[in-house]
PDB file of C-alpha atoms in Angstrom:
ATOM      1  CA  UNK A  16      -9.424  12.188 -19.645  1.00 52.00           C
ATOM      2  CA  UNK A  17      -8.446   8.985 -17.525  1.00 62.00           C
ATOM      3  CA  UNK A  18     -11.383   6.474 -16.706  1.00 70.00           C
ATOM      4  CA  UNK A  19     -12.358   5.885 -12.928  1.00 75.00           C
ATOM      5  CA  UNK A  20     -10.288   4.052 -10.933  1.00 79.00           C
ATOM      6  CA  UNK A  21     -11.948   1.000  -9.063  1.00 89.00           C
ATOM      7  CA  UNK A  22     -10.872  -0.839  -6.017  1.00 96.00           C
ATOM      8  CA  UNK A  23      -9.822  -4.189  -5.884  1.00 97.00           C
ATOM      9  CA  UNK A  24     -11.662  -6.945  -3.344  1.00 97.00           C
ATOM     10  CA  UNK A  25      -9.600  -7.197   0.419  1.00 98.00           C
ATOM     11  CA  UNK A  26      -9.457 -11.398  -1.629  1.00 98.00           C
ATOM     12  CA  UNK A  27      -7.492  -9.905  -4.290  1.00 98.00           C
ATOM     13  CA  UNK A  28      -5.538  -7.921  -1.445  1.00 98.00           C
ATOM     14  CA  UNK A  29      -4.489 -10.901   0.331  1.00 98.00           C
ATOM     15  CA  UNK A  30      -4.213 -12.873  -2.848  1.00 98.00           C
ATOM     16  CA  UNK A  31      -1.337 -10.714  -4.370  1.00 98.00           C
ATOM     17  CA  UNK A  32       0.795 -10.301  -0.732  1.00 98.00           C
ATOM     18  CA  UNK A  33       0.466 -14.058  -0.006  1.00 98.00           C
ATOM     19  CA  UNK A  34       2.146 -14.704  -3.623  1.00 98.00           C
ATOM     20  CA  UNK A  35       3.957 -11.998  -3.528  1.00 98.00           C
ATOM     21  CA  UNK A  36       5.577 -12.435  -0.310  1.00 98.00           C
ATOM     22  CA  UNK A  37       5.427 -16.151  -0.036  1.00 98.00           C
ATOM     23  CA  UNK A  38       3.589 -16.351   3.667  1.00 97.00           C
ATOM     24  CA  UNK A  39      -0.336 -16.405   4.586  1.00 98.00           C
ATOM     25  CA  UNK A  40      -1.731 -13.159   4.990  1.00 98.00           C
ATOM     26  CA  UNK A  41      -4.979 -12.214   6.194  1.00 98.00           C
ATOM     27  CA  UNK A  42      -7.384  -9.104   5.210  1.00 98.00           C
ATOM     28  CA  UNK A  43     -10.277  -7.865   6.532  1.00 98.00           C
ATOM     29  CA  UNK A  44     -12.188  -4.392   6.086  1.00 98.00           C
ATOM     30  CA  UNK A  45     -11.152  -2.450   8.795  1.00 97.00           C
ATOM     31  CA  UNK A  46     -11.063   1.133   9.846  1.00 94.00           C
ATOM     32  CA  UNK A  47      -8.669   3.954   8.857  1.00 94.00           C
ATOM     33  CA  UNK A  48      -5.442   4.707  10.371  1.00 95.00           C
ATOM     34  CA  UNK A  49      -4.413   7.737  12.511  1.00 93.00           C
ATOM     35  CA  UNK A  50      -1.771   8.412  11.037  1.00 94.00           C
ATOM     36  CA  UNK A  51      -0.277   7.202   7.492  1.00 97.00           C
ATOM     37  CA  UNK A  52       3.346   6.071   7.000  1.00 97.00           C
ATOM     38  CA  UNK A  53       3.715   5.422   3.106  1.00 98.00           C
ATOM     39  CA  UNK A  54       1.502   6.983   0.481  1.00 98.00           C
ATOM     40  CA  UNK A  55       1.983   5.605  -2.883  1.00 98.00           C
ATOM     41  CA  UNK A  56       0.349   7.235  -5.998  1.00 98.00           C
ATOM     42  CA  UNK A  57      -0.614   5.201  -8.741  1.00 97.00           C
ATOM     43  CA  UNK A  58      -1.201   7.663 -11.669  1.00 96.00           C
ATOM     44  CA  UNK A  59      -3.539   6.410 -15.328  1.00 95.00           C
ATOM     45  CA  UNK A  60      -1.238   6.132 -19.002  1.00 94.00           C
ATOM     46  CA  UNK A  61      -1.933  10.012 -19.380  1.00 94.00           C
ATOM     47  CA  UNK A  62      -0.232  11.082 -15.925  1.00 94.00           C
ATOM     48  CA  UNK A  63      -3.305  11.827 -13.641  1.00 94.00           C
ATOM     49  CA  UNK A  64      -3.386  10.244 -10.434  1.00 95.00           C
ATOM     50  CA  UNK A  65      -5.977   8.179 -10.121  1.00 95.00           C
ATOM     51  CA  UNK A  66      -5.299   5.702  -7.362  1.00 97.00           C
ATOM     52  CA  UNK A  67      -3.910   5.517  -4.105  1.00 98.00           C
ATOM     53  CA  UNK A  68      -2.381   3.065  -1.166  1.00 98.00           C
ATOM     54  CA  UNK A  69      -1.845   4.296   2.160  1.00 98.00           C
ATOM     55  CA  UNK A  70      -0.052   2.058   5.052  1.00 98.00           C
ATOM     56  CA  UNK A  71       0.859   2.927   8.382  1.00 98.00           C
ATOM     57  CA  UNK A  72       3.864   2.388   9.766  1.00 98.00           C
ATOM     58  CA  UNK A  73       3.388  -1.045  11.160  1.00 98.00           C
ATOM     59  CA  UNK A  74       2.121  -2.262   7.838  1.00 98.00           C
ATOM     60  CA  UNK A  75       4.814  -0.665   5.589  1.00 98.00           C
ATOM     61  CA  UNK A  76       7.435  -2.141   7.970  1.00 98.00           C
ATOM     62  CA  UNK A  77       6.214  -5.605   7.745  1.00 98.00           C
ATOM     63  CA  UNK A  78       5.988  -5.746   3.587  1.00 98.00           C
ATOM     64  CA  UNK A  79       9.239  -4.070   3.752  1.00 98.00           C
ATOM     65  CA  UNK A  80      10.790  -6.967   5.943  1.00 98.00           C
ATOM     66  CA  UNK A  81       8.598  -9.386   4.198  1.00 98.00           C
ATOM     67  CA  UNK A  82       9.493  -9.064   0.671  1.00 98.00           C
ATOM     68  CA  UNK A  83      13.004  -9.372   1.543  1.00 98.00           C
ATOM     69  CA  UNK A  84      12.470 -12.038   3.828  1.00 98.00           C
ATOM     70  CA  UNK A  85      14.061 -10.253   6.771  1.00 98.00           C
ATOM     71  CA  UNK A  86      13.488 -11.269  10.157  1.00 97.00           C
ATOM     72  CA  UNK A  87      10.358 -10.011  11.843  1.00 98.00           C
ATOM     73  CA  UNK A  88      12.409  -8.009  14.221  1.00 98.00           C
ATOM     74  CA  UNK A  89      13.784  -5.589  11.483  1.00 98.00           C
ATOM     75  CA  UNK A  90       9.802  -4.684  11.086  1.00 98.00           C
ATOM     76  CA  UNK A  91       9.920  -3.942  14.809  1.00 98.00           C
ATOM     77  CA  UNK A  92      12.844  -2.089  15.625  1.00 98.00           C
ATOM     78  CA  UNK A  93      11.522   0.393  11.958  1.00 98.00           C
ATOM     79  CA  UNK A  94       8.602   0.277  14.524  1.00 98.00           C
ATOM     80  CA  UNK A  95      10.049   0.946  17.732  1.00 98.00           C
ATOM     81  CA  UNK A  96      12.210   4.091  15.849  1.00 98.00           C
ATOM     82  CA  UNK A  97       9.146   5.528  14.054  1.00 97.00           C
ATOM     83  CA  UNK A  98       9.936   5.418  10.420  1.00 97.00           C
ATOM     84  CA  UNK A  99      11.552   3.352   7.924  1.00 97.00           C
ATOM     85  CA  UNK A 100      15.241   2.939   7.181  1.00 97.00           C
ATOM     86  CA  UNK A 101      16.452   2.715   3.538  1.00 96.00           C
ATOM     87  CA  UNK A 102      16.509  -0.980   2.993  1.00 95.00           C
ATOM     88  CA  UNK A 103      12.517  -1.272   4.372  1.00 98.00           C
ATOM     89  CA  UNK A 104      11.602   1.917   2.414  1.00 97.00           C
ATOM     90  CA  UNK A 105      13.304   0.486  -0.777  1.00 97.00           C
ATOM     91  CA  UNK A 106      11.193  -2.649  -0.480  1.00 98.00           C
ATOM     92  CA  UNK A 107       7.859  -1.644   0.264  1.00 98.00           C
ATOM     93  CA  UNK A 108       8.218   0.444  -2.867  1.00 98.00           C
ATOM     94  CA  UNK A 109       8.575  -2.475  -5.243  1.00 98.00           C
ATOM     95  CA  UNK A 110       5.762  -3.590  -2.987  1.00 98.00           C
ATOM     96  CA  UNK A 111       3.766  -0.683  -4.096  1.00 98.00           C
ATOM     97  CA  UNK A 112       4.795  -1.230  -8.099  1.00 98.00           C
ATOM     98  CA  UNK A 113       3.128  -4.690  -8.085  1.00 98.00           C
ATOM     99  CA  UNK A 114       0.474  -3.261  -6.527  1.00 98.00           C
ATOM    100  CA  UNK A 115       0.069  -1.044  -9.813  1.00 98.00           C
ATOM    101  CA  UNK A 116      -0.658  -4.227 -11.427  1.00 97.00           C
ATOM    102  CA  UNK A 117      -3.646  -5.422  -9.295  1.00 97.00           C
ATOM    103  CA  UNK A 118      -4.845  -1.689  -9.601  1.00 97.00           C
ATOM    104  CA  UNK A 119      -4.453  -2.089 -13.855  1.00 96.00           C
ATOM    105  CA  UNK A 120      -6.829  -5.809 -13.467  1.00 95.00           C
ATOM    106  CA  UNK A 121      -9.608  -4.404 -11.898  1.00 94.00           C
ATOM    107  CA  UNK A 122      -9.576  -0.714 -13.388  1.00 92.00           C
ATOM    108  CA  UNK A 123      -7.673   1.549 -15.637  1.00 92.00           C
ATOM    109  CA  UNK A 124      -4.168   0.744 -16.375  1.00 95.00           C
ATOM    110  CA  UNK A 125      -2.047   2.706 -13.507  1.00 96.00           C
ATOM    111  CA  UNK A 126       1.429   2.551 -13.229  1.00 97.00           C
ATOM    112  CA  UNK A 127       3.482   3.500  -9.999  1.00 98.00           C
ATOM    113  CA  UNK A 128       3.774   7.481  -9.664  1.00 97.00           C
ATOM    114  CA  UNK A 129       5.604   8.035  -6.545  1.00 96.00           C
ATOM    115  CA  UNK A 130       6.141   6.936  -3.031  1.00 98.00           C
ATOM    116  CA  UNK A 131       6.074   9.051  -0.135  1.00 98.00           C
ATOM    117  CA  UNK A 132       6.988   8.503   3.453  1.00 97.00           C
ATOM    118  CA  UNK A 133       6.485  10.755   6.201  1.00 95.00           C
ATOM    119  CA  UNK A 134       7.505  13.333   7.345  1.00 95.00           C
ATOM    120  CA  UNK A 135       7.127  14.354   3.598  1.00 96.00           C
ATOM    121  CA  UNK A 136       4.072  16.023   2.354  1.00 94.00           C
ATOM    122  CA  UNK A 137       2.556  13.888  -1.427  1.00 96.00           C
ATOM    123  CA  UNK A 138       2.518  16.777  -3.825  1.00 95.00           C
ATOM    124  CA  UNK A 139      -0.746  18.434  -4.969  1.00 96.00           C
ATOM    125  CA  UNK A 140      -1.793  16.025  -7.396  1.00 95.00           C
ATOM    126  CA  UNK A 141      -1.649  12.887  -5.234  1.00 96.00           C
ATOM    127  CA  UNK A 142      -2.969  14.957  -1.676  1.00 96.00           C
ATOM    128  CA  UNK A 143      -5.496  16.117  -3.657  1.00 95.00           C
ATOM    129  CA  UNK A 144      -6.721  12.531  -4.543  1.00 91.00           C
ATOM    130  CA  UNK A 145      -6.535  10.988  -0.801  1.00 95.00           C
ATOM    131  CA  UNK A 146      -7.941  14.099   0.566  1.00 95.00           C
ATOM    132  CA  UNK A 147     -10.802  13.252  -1.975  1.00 93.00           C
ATOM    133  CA  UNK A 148     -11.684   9.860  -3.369  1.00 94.00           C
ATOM    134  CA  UNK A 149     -14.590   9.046  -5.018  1.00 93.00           C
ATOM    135  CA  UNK A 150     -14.125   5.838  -3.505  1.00 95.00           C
ATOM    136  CA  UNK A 151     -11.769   3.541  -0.977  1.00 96.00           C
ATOM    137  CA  UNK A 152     -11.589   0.882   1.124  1.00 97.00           C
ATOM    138  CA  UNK A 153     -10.024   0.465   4.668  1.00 98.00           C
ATOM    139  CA  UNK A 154      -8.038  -2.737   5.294  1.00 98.00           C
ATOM    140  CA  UNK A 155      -6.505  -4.499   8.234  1.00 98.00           C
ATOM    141  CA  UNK A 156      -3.924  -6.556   7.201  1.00 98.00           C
ATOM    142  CA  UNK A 157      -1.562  -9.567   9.007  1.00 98.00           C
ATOM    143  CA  UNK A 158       1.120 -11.418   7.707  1.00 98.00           C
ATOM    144  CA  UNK A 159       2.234 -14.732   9.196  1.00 98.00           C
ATOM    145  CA  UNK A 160       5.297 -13.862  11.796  1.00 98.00           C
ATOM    146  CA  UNK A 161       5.236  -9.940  11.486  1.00 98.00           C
ATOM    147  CA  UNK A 162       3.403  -7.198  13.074  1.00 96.00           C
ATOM    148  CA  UNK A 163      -0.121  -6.745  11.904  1.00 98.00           C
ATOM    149  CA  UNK A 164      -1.055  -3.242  10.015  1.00 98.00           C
ATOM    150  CA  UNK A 165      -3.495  -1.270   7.892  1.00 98.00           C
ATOM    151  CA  UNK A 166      -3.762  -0.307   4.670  1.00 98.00           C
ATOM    152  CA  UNK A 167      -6.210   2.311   2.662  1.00 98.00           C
ATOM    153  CA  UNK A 168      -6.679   1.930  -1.336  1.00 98.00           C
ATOM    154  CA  UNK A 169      -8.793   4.881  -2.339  1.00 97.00           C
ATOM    155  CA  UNK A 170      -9.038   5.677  -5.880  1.00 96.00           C
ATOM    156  CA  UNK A 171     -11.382   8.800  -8.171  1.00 90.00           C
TER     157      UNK A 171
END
C-alpha cells in the first residue's frame, strides 16, 4: 500500500521554478481556479496515484514559455487561443517531471504518471484523486516577465 502523500511549502514551490527556470518567481496561497488547464498525476513506486498538480491555463502557458526561455508573448497568444500548442504542452510536462522530485523530498517517492490537458478527461485513477484529496494547497504563482497563474498540489 503506498504511504501518504504530503505537500510541499508554496517556499519550496517558488524555490524549484526560480532554479528551474532561471527568473524570480513569486508564490503565495491563493484560491482555486475555475477552470484547470494541465493536470499532472504523480503516481507512488507501486503505481497508485498519489499526488497531483493542477495549473490553469495562464500558469501552464507561462512555465511552458519559461522553461524554454520563449518570449512572454508565446505564453499570451497560448492564452489569447485557449489552450496550449505542442511546443508549450511539451515543456510544461518536463516541468511537471521535476516537479515529481520536490513531491519524492517531502513525501513518498512519486514519479511522473501522466499529463493531461483539456479538453481531455484524467482517467479514473488520477480524477478520482483531485476529486478527493486528503489534502492540497492552492497557489498563486508569478514569474518575472510572464503572465501570472495558479496552481493546485493536492495529494491522498
Amino acid at each position: 500500500m503506498s504511504q501518504r502523500g504530503k505537500l510541499p511549502a508554496p517556499d519550496q514551490v517558488r524555490a524549484l521554478l526560480a532554479d528551474l527556470l532561471d527568473r524570480d518567481v513569486h508564490v503565495a496561497r491563493g484560491s482555486s481556479a475555475s477552470r484547470w488547464e494541465a493536470i499532472a498525476g504523480f503516481a507512488a513506486d507501486d503505481g497508485v496515484i498519489v499526488a497531483a498538480c493542477l495549473c490553469d491555463l495562464n500558469l501552464a502557458a507561462t512555465l511552458g514559455a519559461a522553461l524554454a526561455v520563449m518570449p512572454s508573448q508565446a505564453a499570451k497568444a497560448a492564452i489569447e487561443a485557449g489552450g496550449l500548442p505542442e511546443s508549450l504542452s511539451g515543456n510544461f510536462r518536463e516541468v511537471a517531471n521535476v516537479t515529481a522530485g520536490l513531491l519524492s523530498r517531502v513525501g513518498p517517492h512519486v514519479k511522473l504518471s501522466d499529463v493531461v490537458f483539456a479538453p481531455s478527461v484524467p482517467e479514473a485513477d488520477l480524477a478520482s484523486m483531485v476529486s478527493a484529496p486528503l489534502d492540497h494547497l492552492d497557489l498563486d504563482i508569478s514569474v518575472r516577465g510572464y503572465e501570472p497563474g495558479k496552481m493546485a498540489l493536492m495529494v491522498r
